Structure formats: structure tokens, C-alpha cells
Short mmCIF file of C-alpha atoms in Angstrom, two decimals:
data_model
loop_
_atom_site.label_atom_id
_atom_site.label_comp_id
_atom_site.label_asym_id
_atom_site.label_seq_id
_atom_site.Cartn_x
_atom_site.Cartn_y
_atom_site.Cartn_z
CA MET A 1 75.56 -96.50 -10.68
CA GLU A 2 78.02 -96.07 -13.60
CA LYS A 3 80.13 -93.66 -11.56
CA ILE A 4 80.28 -96.11 -8.65
CA ILE A 5 81.17 -98.98 -11.00
CA THR A 6 83.99 -96.90 -12.49
CA THR A 7 85.35 -96.23 -9.00
CA LEU A 8 85.00 -99.90 -8.07
CA THR A 9 86.82 -100.95 -11.24
CA HIS A 10 89.70 -98.68 -10.29
CA ILE A 11 89.80 -100.03 -6.70
CA ILE A 12 89.62 -103.69 -7.73
CA SER A 13 92.17 -103.28 -10.53
CA LYS A 14 94.61 -101.71 -8.09
CA LEU A 15 94.12 -104.38 -5.41
CA LEU A 16 94.21 -107.35 -7.78
CA ASN A 17 97.05 -105.83 -9.84
CA ARG A 18 95.09 -106.26 -13.08
CA ASP A 19 94.35 -103.89 -15.97
CA ASN A 20 91.60 -105.67 -17.85
CA ILE A 21 88.77 -105.83 -15.32
CA LEU A 22 85.27 -105.15 -16.64
CA LEU A 23 82.48 -104.85 -14.11
CA SER A 24 78.74 -104.84 -14.51
CA PRO A 25 75.96 -104.99 -11.89
CA GLU A 26 75.73 -108.77 -12.46
CA THR A 27 79.46 -109.40 -11.99
CA THR A 28 80.27 -111.68 -9.06
CA ALA A 29 83.59 -112.52 -7.41
CA HIS A 30 83.66 -115.81 -9.38
CA ASP A 31 83.80 -113.82 -12.62
CA VAL A 32 87.00 -111.98 -11.71
CA ASP A 33 90.26 -113.87 -11.47
CA GLY A 34 91.88 -113.28 -8.07
CA TRP A 35 88.72 -111.99 -6.34
CA ASP A 36 88.28 -114.45 -3.50
CA SER A 37 87.19 -114.35 0.13
CA ILE A 38 90.53 -112.82 1.17
CA THR A 39 90.76 -110.10 -1.47
CA ASN A 40 87.04 -109.43 -0.96
CA MET A 41 87.71 -107.99 2.49
CA LEU A 42 90.51 -105.85 1.11
CA ILE A 43 88.13 -104.50 -1.53
CA ILE A 44 85.44 -103.81 1.07
CA ASN A 45 88.00 -102.04 3.28
CA GLU A 46 89.18 -99.85 0.41
CA VAL A 47 85.60 -99.03 -0.64
CA GLU A 48 84.84 -97.91 2.92
CA LYS A 49 87.89 -95.62 2.92
CA VAL A 50 87.08 -94.09 -0.47
CA TYR A 51 83.41 -93.42 0.36
CA HIS A 52 83.84 -92.76 4.13
CA ILE A 53 81.24 -95.36 5.00
CA LYS A 54 81.10 -98.46 7.18
CA PHE A 55 79.52 -101.79 6.31
CA SER A 56 78.30 -104.15 8.99
CA PHE A 57 79.20 -107.83 8.79
CA ARG A 58 75.66 -108.69 7.67
CA ASP A 59 75.82 -105.98 4.97
CA ILE A 60 78.95 -107.70 3.60
CA ALA A 61 77.37 -111.16 3.84
CA HIS A 62 74.35 -110.01 1.77
CA MET A 63 76.41 -108.68 -1.13
CA ARG A 64 76.08 -111.25 -3.91
CA ASN A 65 77.32 -109.16 -6.85
CA VAL A 66 78.64 -105.76 -7.88
CA GLY A 67 75.07 -104.47 -8.16
CA ASP A 68 74.44 -105.27 -4.48
CA LEU A 69 77.68 -103.53 -3.53
CA CYS A 70 76.72 -100.44 -5.54
CA GLY A 71 73.27 -100.40 -3.92
CA MET A 72 74.81 -100.64 -0.46
CA ILE A 73 77.26 -97.83 -1.24
CA LYS A 74 74.41 -95.59 -2.44
CA GLU A 75 72.38 -96.38 0.70
CA LYS A 76 75.27 -95.67 3.07
CA THR A 77 76.40 -92.49 1.33
CA SER A 78 72.87 -91.05 1.17
CA SER A 79 72.24 -91.80 4.86
CA ASN A 80 75.57 -90.10 5.71
CA SER A 81 74.76 -86.92 3.77
CA MET B 1 79.49 -150.39 10.51
CA SER B 2 81.99 -149.47 7.84
CA PHE B 3 80.79 -148.52 4.37
CA ILE B 4 82.95 -151.44 3.19
CA SER B 5 81.25 -154.20 5.14
CA LEU B 6 78.67 -156.88 4.62
CA GLN B 7 76.54 -155.32 7.36
CA PHE B 8 76.38 -152.04 5.46
CA VAL B 9 75.46 -153.78 2.23
CA ILE B 10 72.64 -155.59 4.05
CA LEU B 11 71.46 -152.32 5.62
CA MET B 12 71.54 -150.51 2.26
CA VAL B 13 69.63 -153.26 0.45
CA ALA B 14 67.06 -153.52 3.22
CA THR B 15 66.66 -149.73 3.34
CA LEU B 16 66.29 -149.47 -0.42
CA LEU B 17 63.65 -152.18 -0.50
CA ALA B 18 61.73 -150.68 2.41
CA PHE B 19 62.09 -147.14 0.99
CA TYR B 20 60.58 -148.02 -2.37
CA LEU B 21 58.01 -150.57 -1.18
CA ALA B 22 56.73 -148.68 1.85
CA GLY B 23 55.12 -145.81 -0.01
CA GLU B 24 55.72 -142.09 0.09
CA ARG B 25 54.32 -141.55 3.60
CA TYR B 26 56.87 -143.82 5.26
CA ARG B 27 60.04 -143.01 3.32
CA LYS B 28 61.44 -140.56 5.85
CA LEU B 29 60.69 -142.99 8.66
CA VAL B 30 62.55 -145.75 6.80
CA LEU B 31 65.62 -143.50 6.40
CA LEU B 32 65.42 -142.37 10.01
CA VAL B 33 65.20 -145.92 11.34
CA SER B 34 68.09 -147.02 9.10
CA SER B 35 70.15 -144.06 10.28
CA CYS B 36 69.51 -144.99 13.91
CA ILE B 37 70.48 -148.59 13.22
CA PHE B 38 73.64 -147.43 11.44
CA ILE B 39 74.72 -145.15 14.27
CA GLY B 40 73.61 -147.46 17.09
CA TYR B 41 75.40 -150.41 15.52
CA TYR B 42 78.74 -148.81 16.46
CA HIS B 43 77.64 -148.06 20.01
CA LEU B 44 74.27 -147.16 21.51
CA GLN B 45 75.95 -144.30 23.37
CA PHE B 46 76.75 -142.68 19.98
CA LEU B 47 73.10 -142.87 18.99
CA PHE B 48 71.82 -141.39 22.27
CA ILE B 49 74.30 -138.51 22.09
CA ALA B 50 73.48 -137.78 18.43
CA ILE B 51 69.74 -137.79 19.20
CA ALA B 52 70.26 -135.58 22.26
CA VAL B 53 72.34 -133.03 20.31
CA SER B 54 69.80 -133.05 17.47
CA LEU B 55 66.85 -132.51 19.83
CA PHE B 56 68.72 -129.72 21.60
CA THR B 57 69.50 -128.03 18.27
CA TYR B 58 65.91 -128.38 17.09
CA ALA B 59 64.58 -126.79 20.29
CA ALA B 60 67.27 -124.08 20.26
CA GLY B 61 66.39 -123.16 16.68
CA LEU B 62 62.72 -122.70 17.52
CA LEU B 63 63.42 -120.73 20.71
CA ILE B 64 65.93 -118.43 18.99
CA GLU B 65 63.48 -117.68 16.20
CA ARG B 66 60.54 -117.08 18.52
CA SER B 67 62.57 -114.80 20.77
CA ARG B 68 63.66 -112.54 17.89
CA ARG B 69 62.02 -109.45 19.33
CA SER B 70 62.80 -110.18 22.95
CA ARG B 71 65.87 -109.49 25.07
CA TRP B 72 66.50 -113.25 25.25
CA HIS B 73 67.29 -113.52 21.54
CA LYS B 74 71.07 -113.05 21.79
CA PRO B 75 71.53 -114.86 25.16
CA LEU B 76 69.65 -117.88 23.80
CA TYR B 77 71.85 -117.98 20.71
CA VAL B 78 75.11 -117.46 22.60
CA GLY B 79 74.06 -119.95 25.28
CA SER B 80 73.15 -122.62 22.72
CA LEU B 81 76.38 -122.04 20.83
CA ALA B 82 78.44 -122.25 24.02
CA ALA B 83 76.64 -125.40 25.20
CA MET B 84 77.28 -127.23 21.91
CA ILE B 85 80.89 -126.15 21.64
CA LEU B 86 81.64 -126.99 25.27
CA PHE B 87 80.01 -130.40 24.92
CA TRP B 88 82.07 -131.08 21.80
CA ILE B 89 85.27 -130.00 23.62
CA PHE B 90 84.29 -132.18 26.57
CA CYS B 91 83.79 -135.20 24.31
CA ARG B 92 87.12 -134.53 22.59
CA ASN B 93 88.95 -134.41 25.90
CA SER B 94 86.86 -136.88 27.90
CA ALA B 95 89.74 -139.35 28.19
CA ALA B 96 91.98 -136.68 29.72
CA LEU B 97 89.20 -135.22 31.89
CA LEU B 98 87.69 -138.45 33.19
CA GLY B 99 90.72 -140.70 33.08
CA THR B 100 90.42 -144.17 31.57
CA THR B 101 86.74 -144.33 32.40
CA GLY B 102 85.97 -141.52 29.98
CA PHE B 103 83.33 -142.42 27.42
CA LEU B 104 84.20 -143.02 23.78
CA PHE B 105 84.55 -140.03 21.48
CA PRO B 106 81.10 -140.07 19.81
CA LEU B 107 81.17 -141.03 16.18
CA GLY B 108 80.56 -138.17 13.78
CA ILE B 109 80.16 -135.57 16.54
CA SER B 110 82.56 -133.07 14.94
CA PHE B 111 80.51 -133.14 11.75
CA TYR B 112 76.99 -132.97 13.14
CA THR B 113 78.00 -130.41 15.78
CA PHE B 114 79.17 -128.12 12.97
CA GLN B 115 75.89 -128.70 11.17
CA ALA B 116 74.06 -127.74 14.33
CA LEU B 117 76.16 -124.61 14.87
CA SER B 118 75.60 -123.38 11.32
CA TYR B 119 71.87 -124.11 11.61
CA ILE B 120 71.28 -122.00 14.74
CA THR B 121 73.60 -119.26 13.45
CA GLU B 122 71.62 -118.91 10.21
CA ILE B 123 68.42 -118.65 12.27
CA TYR B 124 69.97 -116.06 14.57
CA TRP B 125 71.12 -114.03 11.56
CA GLY B 126 67.61 -114.23 10.16
CA GLU B 127 68.81 -115.98 7.01
CA GLU B 128 66.70 -119.08 7.58
CA LYS B 129 63.58 -120.07 9.40
CA ALA B 130 63.64 -122.68 12.13
CA GLU B 131 62.53 -126.14 11.02
CA THR B 132 59.20 -127.06 12.58
CA SER B 133 59.06 -130.68 11.42
CA LEU B 134 60.93 -132.80 13.97
CA PRO B 135 61.25 -135.89 11.71
CA ASP B 136 62.72 -133.78 8.88
CA PHE B 137 65.17 -132.14 11.23
CA MET B 138 66.25 -135.41 12.84
CA LEU B 139 66.82 -136.87 9.39
CA TYR B 140 68.90 -133.82 8.43
CA MET B 141 71.11 -134.38 11.47
CA LEU B 142 71.29 -138.19 11.50
CA LEU B 143 71.19 -139.22 7.83
CA PHE B 144 73.48 -142.21 7.80
CA MET B 145 75.21 -141.58 4.46
CA LYS B 146 76.88 -138.41 5.70
CA PHE B 147 76.88 -139.08 9.43
CA ILE B 148 80.38 -140.43 10.02
CA SER B 149 82.59 -138.03 8.10
CA GLY B 150 80.36 -135.48 6.41
CA PRO B 151 80.04 -133.63 4.12
CA ILE B 152 78.88 -130.97 6.58
CA GLU B 153 75.53 -130.23 4.96
CA ARG B 154 73.92 -126.79 5.25
CA SER B 155 70.29 -126.86 6.26
CA ARG B 156 69.31 -124.69 3.27
CA ASP B 157 70.65 -127.40 0.93
CA MET B 158 69.36 -130.51 2.65
CA LEU B 159 66.10 -129.60 4.40
CA PRO B 160 64.22 -128.61 1.20
CA GLN B 161 65.14 -132.02 -0.28
CA LEU B 162 63.82 -133.74 2.83
CA HIS B 163 60.61 -131.70 2.81
CA HIS B 164 59.79 -132.89 -0.70
CA MET B 165 61.40 -136.30 -0.86
CA GLN B 166 61.27 -137.62 -4.38
CA GLN B 167 62.15 -141.15 -5.31
CA ALA B 168 65.17 -141.44 -7.56
CA ASN B 169 64.54 -142.01 -11.25
CA TYR B 170 66.61 -144.47 -13.30
CA GLU B 171 69.18 -141.85 -14.37
CA MET B 172 69.76 -140.73 -10.79
CA MET B 173 70.15 -144.30 -9.53
CA ALA B 174 72.50 -145.20 -12.38
CA MET B 175 74.60 -142.10 -11.67
CA GLY B 176 74.55 -142.96 -7.96
CA MET B 177 75.86 -146.45 -8.64
CA LYS B 178 78.65 -145.10 -10.87
CA ILE B 179 79.74 -142.55 -8.25
CA LEU B 180 79.61 -145.27 -5.61
CA PHE B 181 81.88 -147.48 -7.72
CA VAL B 182 84.34 -144.65 -8.23
CA GLY B 183 84.45 -144.17 -4.45
CA LEU B 184 84.99 -147.88 -3.86
CA PHE B 185 87.78 -147.92 -6.43
CA LYS B 186 89.58 -145.04 -4.71
CA LYS B 187 89.12 -146.62 -1.29
CA ILE B 188 89.81 -150.33 -1.75
CA VAL B 189 92.11 -150.37 -4.78
CA ILE B 190 94.28 -147.36 -3.91
CA ALA B 191 93.85 -146.14 -0.31
CA ASP B 192 93.61 -149.43 1.56
CA ARG B 193 96.56 -150.92 -0.37
CA LEU B 194 98.75 -147.90 0.43
CA ALA B 195 97.66 -147.81 4.07
CA ILE B 196 99.44 -151.08 4.85
CA TYR B 197 102.80 -149.59 3.91
CA ILE B 198 102.37 -145.92 4.77
CA ASP B 199 100.77 -146.12 8.23
CA PRO B 200 103.77 -147.80 9.92
CA VAL B 201 106.07 -145.01 8.66
CA PHE B 202 103.94 -142.34 10.36
CA ASP B 203 103.33 -144.45 13.48
CA THR B 204 107.01 -145.08 14.15
CA PRO B 205 109.13 -142.85 11.91
CA GLN B 206 112.17 -143.67 14.04
CA SER B 207 112.22 -147.13 12.46
CA PHE B 208 112.55 -145.87 8.90
CA ALA B 209 115.27 -144.37 6.77
CA THR B 210 115.29 -141.10 4.83
CA GLU B 211 114.10 -142.64 1.57
CA GLN B 212 111.10 -144.20 3.26
CA LEU B 213 110.20 -141.04 5.15
CA ILE B 214 110.29 -138.98 1.97
CA ALA B 215 108.37 -141.57 -0.03
CA ALA B 216 105.67 -141.82 2.64
CA CYS B 217 105.43 -138.03 2.88
CA LEU B 218 105.01 -137.68 -0.88
CA ILE B 219 102.44 -140.45 -1.22
CA TYR B 220 100.38 -139.54 1.84
CA PRO B 221 98.30 -136.72 0.24
CA ILE B 222 97.18 -139.09 -2.52
CA TYR B 223 96.42 -141.81 0.00
CA LEU B 224 94.40 -139.43 2.19
CA TYR B 225 92.57 -138.02 -0.82
CA CYS B 226 91.61 -141.49 -2.07
CA ASP B 227 90.46 -142.53 1.40
CA PHE B 228 88.43 -139.42 2.20
CA SER B 229 87.10 -138.60 -1.25
CA GLY B 230 86.39 -142.29 -1.72
CA TYR B 231 84.21 -142.16 1.39
CA THR B 232 82.50 -138.99 0.12
CA ASP B 233 81.82 -140.55 -3.27
CA ILE B 234 80.25 -143.58 -1.58
CA ALA B 235 78.12 -141.23 0.55
CA ILE B 236 77.06 -139.19 -2.51
CA GLY B 237 76.35 -142.33 -4.52
CA CYS B 238 74.24 -143.84 -1.74
CA GLY B 239 72.35 -140.56 -1.39
CA ARG B 240 71.46 -140.57 -5.09
CA LEU B 241 69.88 -144.00 -4.72
CA PHE B 242 67.32 -142.34 -2.45
CA GLY B 243 66.88 -139.25 -4.61
CA LEU B 244 69.08 -137.08 -2.38
CA LYS B 245 71.85 -134.79 -3.62
CA ILE B 246 74.67 -134.70 -1.09
CA SER B 247 77.17 -131.86 -1.52
CA PRO B 248 80.56 -132.53 -3.08
CA ASN B 249 83.57 -132.34 -0.78
CA PHE B 250 86.47 -132.34 -3.25
CA ASP B 251 87.20 -130.75 -6.60
CA ARG B 252 90.51 -132.02 -7.97
CA PRO B 253 92.63 -130.54 -5.14
CA PHE B 254 95.97 -131.50 -6.70
CA ILE B 255 95.65 -128.95 -9.50
CA ALA B 256 95.61 -126.12 -6.95
CA GLN B 257 98.30 -123.50 -7.52
CA SER B 258 97.98 -121.84 -4.13
CA THR B 259 96.96 -122.77 -0.60
CA ALA B 260 93.83 -120.62 -0.83
CA GLU B 261 92.84 -122.47 -4.00
CA LEU B 262 93.65 -125.83 -2.38
CA TRP B 263 91.14 -125.15 0.40
CA ARG B 264 88.48 -124.29 -2.17
CA ARG B 265 89.03 -127.80 -3.54
CA TRP B 266 89.88 -129.92 -0.45
CA HIS B 267 87.33 -130.88 2.22
CA MET B 268 85.15 -128.15 0.81
CA SER B 269 82.26 -128.51 3.25
CA LEU B 270 84.62 -127.86 6.20
CA SER B 271 86.63 -125.08 4.56
CA PHE B 272 83.47 -123.26 3.40
CA TRP B 273 82.05 -123.69 6.90
CA VAL B 274 85.07 -122.08 8.60
CA ARG B 275 85.09 -119.40 5.89
CA ASP B 276 81.44 -118.44 6.49
CA TYR B 277 81.27 -118.75 10.29
CA ILE B 278 84.79 -117.97 11.48
CA TYR B 279 86.80 -116.17 8.78
CA TYR B 280 84.11 -113.75 7.56
CA PRO B 281 83.05 -112.48 11.02
CA LEU B 282 86.69 -112.34 12.17
CA SER B 283 88.01 -110.56 9.09
CA ALA B 284 85.07 -108.15 9.12
CA THR B 285 86.22 -107.11 12.60
CA MET B 286 89.94 -107.09 11.85
CA ARG B 287 89.80 -105.42 8.43
CA ARG B 288 90.38 -102.01 10.03
CA TRP B 289 94.04 -103.08 10.27
CA GLY B 290 94.18 -103.54 6.51
CA LEU B 291 95.95 -106.48 4.90
CA ASN B 292 97.72 -107.49 8.11
CA GLY B 293 94.41 -107.67 9.99
CA ILE B 294 92.84 -109.82 7.29
CA LEU B 295 95.87 -112.12 7.14
CA MET B 296 95.79 -112.47 10.93
CA SER B 297 92.16 -113.58 10.68
CA VAL B 298 93.16 -116.13 8.01
CA VAL B 299 95.88 -117.55 10.29
CA ILE B 300 93.52 -117.74 13.29
CA THR B 301 90.85 -119.41 11.14
CA PHE B 302 93.21 -122.12 9.96
CA VAL B 303 94.66 -122.72 13.41
CA LEU B 304 91.08 -123.33 14.60
CA LEU B 305 90.55 -125.60 11.59
CA GLY B 306 93.63 -127.54 12.67
CA ILE B 307 92.30 -127.81 16.23
CA TRP B 308 88.96 -129.13 14.87
CA HIS B 309 90.93 -132.16 13.67
CA GLY B 310 92.41 -132.80 17.09
CA VAL B 311 93.82 -131.49 20.31
CA GLY B 312 97.58 -131.13 20.37
CA LEU B 313 100.46 -129.11 19.04
CA SER B 314 100.63 -131.21 15.88
CA PHE B 315 97.18 -130.13 14.72
CA VAL B 316 97.85 -126.51 15.62
CA ILE B 317 100.97 -126.60 13.44
CA TYR B 318 99.01 -128.30 10.65
CA GLY B 319 96.55 -125.40 10.65
CA LEU B 320 99.29 -122.81 11.13
CA ILE B 321 101.15 -123.99 8.04
CA GLN B 322 98.01 -123.51 5.93
CA GLY B 323 97.34 -120.04 7.34
CA LEU B 324 100.95 -118.85 7.04
CA SER B 325 101.16 -120.20 3.51
CA ILE B 326 98.11 -118.17 2.47
CA ALA B 327 99.51 -115.11 4.23
CA TYR B 328 102.81 -115.53 2.37
CA GLU B 329 101.00 -115.89 -0.96
CA MET B 330 99.00 -112.70 -0.33
CA LYS B 331 102.05 -110.73 0.78
CA THR B 332 104.07 -111.80 -2.27
CA LYS B 333 101.25 -111.54 -4.80
CA LYS B 334 102.90 -108.87 -6.97
CA MET B 335 106.17 -110.79 -7.19
CA ARG B 336 104.33 -113.99 -8.06
CA ASP B 337 102.26 -112.22 -10.73
CA ARG B 338 105.50 -110.95 -12.31
CA LEU B 339 107.01 -114.45 -12.22
CA LYS B 340 103.85 -115.80 -13.82
CA GLN B 341 104.20 -113.35 -16.70
CA LEU B 342 107.86 -114.27 -17.12
CA LEU B 343 107.56 -118.06 -16.89
CA GLY B 344 104.11 -118.64 -18.40
CA LYS B 345 103.02 -122.30 -18.19
CA GLY B 346 106.23 -123.17 -16.34
CA PHE B 347 105.01 -121.06 -13.44
CA LYS B 348 101.73 -122.99 -13.33
CA LEU B 349 103.58 -126.32 -13.12
CA TRP B 350 105.95 -124.96 -10.48
CA SER B 351 102.99 -123.64 -8.45
CA VAL B 352 101.17 -126.99 -8.57
CA LEU B 353 104.32 -128.88 -7.46
CA ARG B 354 105.12 -126.34 -4.77
CA MET B 355 101.56 -126.53 -3.45
CA TYR B 356 101.65 -130.33 -3.35
CA LEU B 357 104.93 -130.35 -1.41
CA ILE B 358 103.74 -127.78 1.15
CA PHE B 359 100.53 -129.75 1.67
CA ALA B 360 102.47 -133.04 1.96
CA VAL B 361 104.77 -131.63 4.65
CA SER B 362 101.84 -130.10 6.57
CA LEU B 363 100.11 -133.48 6.54
CA ILE B 364 103.03 -134.97 8.50
CA PHE B 365 101.72 -132.97 11.48
CA PHE B 366 98.16 -134.01 10.67
CA ARG B 367 98.98 -137.70 10.52
CA CYS B 368 101.57 -138.27 13.24
CA ALA B 369 99.78 -139.01 16.50
CA HIS B 370 102.28 -137.06 18.59
CA PHE B 371 104.21 -133.90 17.94
CA LYS B 372 107.52 -135.58 18.78
CA ASN B 373 106.91 -138.12 15.99
CA ALA B 374 106.03 -135.36 13.53
CA TRP B 375 109.13 -133.40 14.54
CA TYR B 376 111.34 -136.47 14.19
CA PHE B 377 109.80 -137.14 10.78
CA VAL B 378 110.42 -133.63 9.47
CA THR B 379 113.93 -133.31 10.89
CA HIS B 380 115.11 -136.72 9.68
CA MET B 381 113.78 -136.61 6.13
CA PHE B 382 117.21 -135.79 4.76
CA VAL B 383 119.71 -137.09 7.30
CA ASN B 384 119.27 -140.81 7.69
CA SER B 385 119.87 -142.13 4.22
CA THR B 386 120.87 -145.76 3.80
CA ASP B 387 121.75 -145.29 0.11
CA ASP B 388 119.42 -148.21 -0.48
CA TRP B 389 117.24 -147.07 -3.35
CA THR B 390 114.75 -149.90 -2.73
CA GLY B 391 113.64 -147.96 0.35
CA TRP B 392 111.78 -145.59 -1.96
CA GLY B 393 109.38 -148.44 -2.68
CA LEU B 394 108.28 -148.61 0.97
CA ASN B 395 108.45 -152.41 0.77
CA ILE B 396 105.39 -152.41 -1.44
CA PRO B 397 105.60 -155.56 -3.58
CA VAL B 398 106.43 -154.73 -7.19
CA HIS B 399 103.12 -156.14 -8.42
CA TYR B 400 101.08 -153.89 -6.11
CA ARG B 401 103.32 -150.95 -6.86
CA CYS B 402 102.39 -151.26 -10.54
CA VAL B 403 98.71 -151.76 -9.77
CA THR B 404 98.62 -148.75 -7.44
CA LEU B 405 100.50 -146.47 -9.83
CA ILE B 406 98.21 -147.42 -12.70
CA ALA B 407 95.14 -147.00 -10.47
CA ILE B 408 96.30 -143.53 -9.38
CA ALA B 409 96.96 -142.55 -13.00
CA LEU B 410 93.50 -143.82 -13.99
CA MET B 411 91.90 -141.92 -11.13
CA LEU B 412 93.60 -138.64 -12.07
CA ALA B 413 92.72 -139.16 -15.74
CA PHE B 414 89.11 -139.94 -14.83
CA GLU B 415 88.81 -136.79 -12.72
CA TYR B 416 90.22 -134.65 -15.52
CA MET B 417 87.81 -136.21 -18.03
CA GLN B 418 84.89 -135.93 -15.63
CA ALA B 419 85.53 -132.23 -15.03
CA ARG B 420 86.13 -131.48 -18.70
CA TYR B 421 83.62 -133.75 -20.46
CA ASP B 422 81.24 -135.00 -17.71
CA LEU B 423 82.45 -138.51 -18.45
CA LEU B 424 79.89 -140.33 -16.26
CA LYS B 425 77.01 -138.72 -18.18
CA ARG B 426 78.65 -139.55 -21.51
CA ILE B 427 78.98 -143.20 -20.50
CA GLU B 428 75.18 -143.28 -20.14
CA LYS B 429 74.83 -142.31 -23.80
CA LEU B 430 76.95 -145.26 -25.00
CA ARG B 431 75.33 -148.32 -26.49
CA PRO B 432 74.46 -150.91 -23.81
CA VAL B 433 77.21 -153.34 -24.92
CA TRP B 434 79.94 -150.74 -24.38
CA ARG B 435 78.38 -149.32 -21.25
CA TRP B 436 78.06 -152.70 -19.59
CA SER B 437 81.57 -153.67 -20.70
CA ILE B 438 82.88 -150.68 -18.77
CA TYR B 439 80.78 -151.63 -15.74
CA TYR B 440 82.07 -155.22 -15.80
CA VAL B 441 85.68 -154.05 -16.11
CA MET B 442 85.14 -151.78 -13.09
CA ILE B 443 83.61 -154.61 -11.04
CA PHE B 444 86.45 -156.93 -12.06
CA ALA B 445 89.03 -154.31 -11.04
CA LEU B 446 87.39 -153.92 -7.64
CA LEU B 447 87.23 -157.65 -7.00
CA ALA B 448 90.68 -158.46 -8.39
CA TYR B 449 92.66 -155.59 -6.93
CA GLY B 450 90.57 -154.22 -4.09
CA LYS B 451 91.57 -154.81 -0.51
CA ILE B 452 88.31 -156.01 1.03
CA GLY B 453 87.96 -156.05 4.80
CA ALA B 454 89.90 -152.94 5.73
CA ASP B 455 89.01 -151.38 9.03
CA ASN B 456 87.67 -147.93 8.34
CA PHE B 457 88.18 -144.46 6.92
CA VAL B 458 90.78 -141.95 8.16
CA TYR B 459 88.21 -139.23 8.91
CA VAL B 460 86.13 -141.51 11.17
CA GLN B 461 88.43 -140.44 14.02
CA PHE B 462 87.13 -136.84 13.77
#
């Protein structure tokens, strides 16, 4: 999980143009300035490219926090391998 | 019946008495009967249509859930969705389709249709279970406080409250009354006073000079906010009297620094609805095209939001302005972040002013009945000056100008204090002499400066 969070921090920092982002499994979009419904899709898109996975719309709708996103990434990458 | 009418006061008092005297078993029935009276009072046709749509939605929800493992699951959902949307479109365009004999546009249909659509969609997605209690479901759809102009309540927020209806305690009723008063203040002291002078400018802009067009454009957002949020506050306050928590619809929209932020603060129940049921599915599909795909989905979403308000080029442009503004903000994010670092607090003030002006101009298209009026308005805002500075006052008598300006300042100050310090709760902790002094001042202000007897609320037309 820590490795995924590190990668996510890098992705989100790049997309939101911010240096001081700290993520934890409990972090939600509300906790990060600039992370809204529009940037959320950009983040999801970038995550898919980095991990070579594809989320369905319902997968995205069920993600409530960073922990859910990490769990979904793990699930998709292990089913791909 | 309007919220600001003797008939509504009588209905509310009668409903309250019946609700608390009838006993727990009959409370939902009391609310349901009152809701039917409220809706039917306007026109029986409105009541029949609302009941028909509610019954259809109830049945559709159950069928969609029960067919989850069958091949009919998706066709039932798509068919129900299509039927509701087509019926809503038919009602919207009945005058054009049927000529002058077309029936009246049913009151509240845009709001309860959206409730119905979200309800069956959540069942189809497996996020919620279909409601089996018909009385609870009918009450969810027809509840009179939110029937005319929302908020568009989600079933997951309202149905659990209706399942376990609790009577309001003293604190809840006191809070409800205070919120109701705030709504009345916004509506009858500010909105209805401004309406007299602003409406003619938008109805016939050709009859007004530059100064008056600009003044009306700049004041209109505040007028619309006071009218619509005033209605919402009255709805929320009335709901609290029955122990119901109705969702907020506004959150200090005029402090927004971007269009995206504005729509998280303005008509929240509608903007969150289009976000969850139009933007998310659309952007999930279009995200393969990167930022441009996502921005395209934003623009389409807001054009559809504009069309929800009405058929016609004007409403399309209203929505388009919102979507393009968000797209511009996303595309220029890096530049704006740099400016923010350079200018500090000055950038925040500039952003708030810029946002207000963009919203004000977009509302010209929202308010003008015809595109040609909106176009005239926008293209003549700076060309037809009479050099008569009194035009800026929109012929509002000096006395009412002062009252309105003070009322607006008080409203903005109240909202800041409420957000920062939960002012309404703090008032409850004051000693009775101070608390009741405030209440009497509020009642005096309403009676002395309120415009009683105004027709209705702007959003009734949707």
C-alpha cells in the first residue's frame, strides 16, 4: 500500500501542480485542495495509464478515499498478472 | 398556494396541529393529505400527474430490483428512464405540440422527475433497495415543503427519515422557525422589493438605457439568490417543524472564486444531481481523450443543465457559459496558480469579482424570455448611455434603496457569521430577554419592510 500511495502522491502532485500533498488511506478528495470532480477523472485516467489497468464507472463511483483507490489498484493489477 | 400566502399559513397550522394531535400512526397520512391539498390547490391536474409519476416510479423501482438476474433488468431500467424523460419533455413542450389547448406545465415536475430518475438509477446500480412501503414513497415524492422548487432530495437521505418519523423537539422547532424567518426576510424584504424594478428591465430591455441594463445585470444574481434561497430556507424551516431535515441548496455562492466552486455552492441539489448522473458517467466514458475529453463532458453536462431550465437558445447559452468557463479555468490552471502566488489576497478578491460578473452576464440568458431580448441586453449594455446617473438607481425610491442595501448587507453578514460561528445556535444560548428581542426585531423588520402579497418564486416556472 505504501508504494501505491507514493505513486499516487506523485501523480496527484503533478496534476494539481502542488508540492505539499500528503496522502493516507483515509484521505478523501475534500482533504486535498484542488481535488474535485473534474480533477478526479484526470487522476483516475493517469492512474490507469501508470498501472495499465481500467476502472469501470461503478469502480470509480465506489471509491470514497485513497484507501479504496489503492485497494482497487491492487485488485486490478493482481487480476492482470 | 404560495409559501407567502394566508392559505399556506392556514395549511401549515392545520397540518402541524393534526400532525402532533393525531398520534404517531397517522403522522405520515397527515403529511400526505396536506401535500395533496397543497399540490391540488394549484390545479387538480398537477396532483393527478404527480401521483401518476410517483406510482409509476414506485412500480418501476420494484420491477427493476426484482428483475436483477433476468434479461429484462436493463430494458426495464432504460424503458422507465425513457418514459419519464419523454413525458417530462412532452410536458415542457405541450404548448408547442398541442397548440393553445396544451395542458399546463405541471408544477414541480422538473424537480420530482429528477428525484424519480435518481431513485430508479440507484436501484439499477444496486446502490439502494426499492422502497416497498407505498405511503413512504408517495410522501418522499409529494412532500409539499420541497415539491414546487426542490431541493431535489435523494431517496437515501429522505426515505430513512420517513421510515422512522420522529416528532420535532423544542430545539428543532425553534431552529426551524429561525430558518423560516431568514427565508422570509430574503424573500419579502429583499427579493420581492427588487423584483418590481428589475423584472421590467429583463422583460423589455429595449426600453432601458445602458445604466439601467448594467445595474439590473449586476443586481440580478443577488435578487435571484434571495428569491430562491429564501424559498429553500422556508422549505427547510417548515421541514424542521415536522422533524424532517431537508437538504441545503446554497452555501454562500458569492464567495466562489471559480465557476466549478460556484456550482458546488449554488442550487447544490441540482448541480450534484447532474454531477452524479450525467457528468460522472459521461466523463468516465470520455476520459480516454484526456483533459479535452473530460472538459467536453463538463460542457455537455452544463448545456443539459441549461436545457433543464427551459427550451430555447437562451438556456443553452446559459449552460454553455458555465461549461466553457469551467473549461477555461481548467486549461489555464497553471497560469492562475502563478498569479495567485504573485498577487496573494488580491487574486482572491479579483477571482470573486470575476466570478460574480461572469455569473451575472450568464443570468441575462437565463432570465430573458427570448434569445433576442438577451442578445439585445448584452449588446446594448455599453452603447446606449443617457449620461443620466440616476438611471443606475433603476427608479427604486431612495428610501427602498437604503432599506434594500442594508438588508443585503445584513444578509451577507448573517451568512458569514452563520458559517463561521453557527450564529443561529448561539442565539439559542442567549438569555431569553436578548433572544426574544432579536426575534421581535426580525418580526418588525418583516412587517415594516416586507412586500407581502407577491405572486410567487422564480423557480416555480421550472
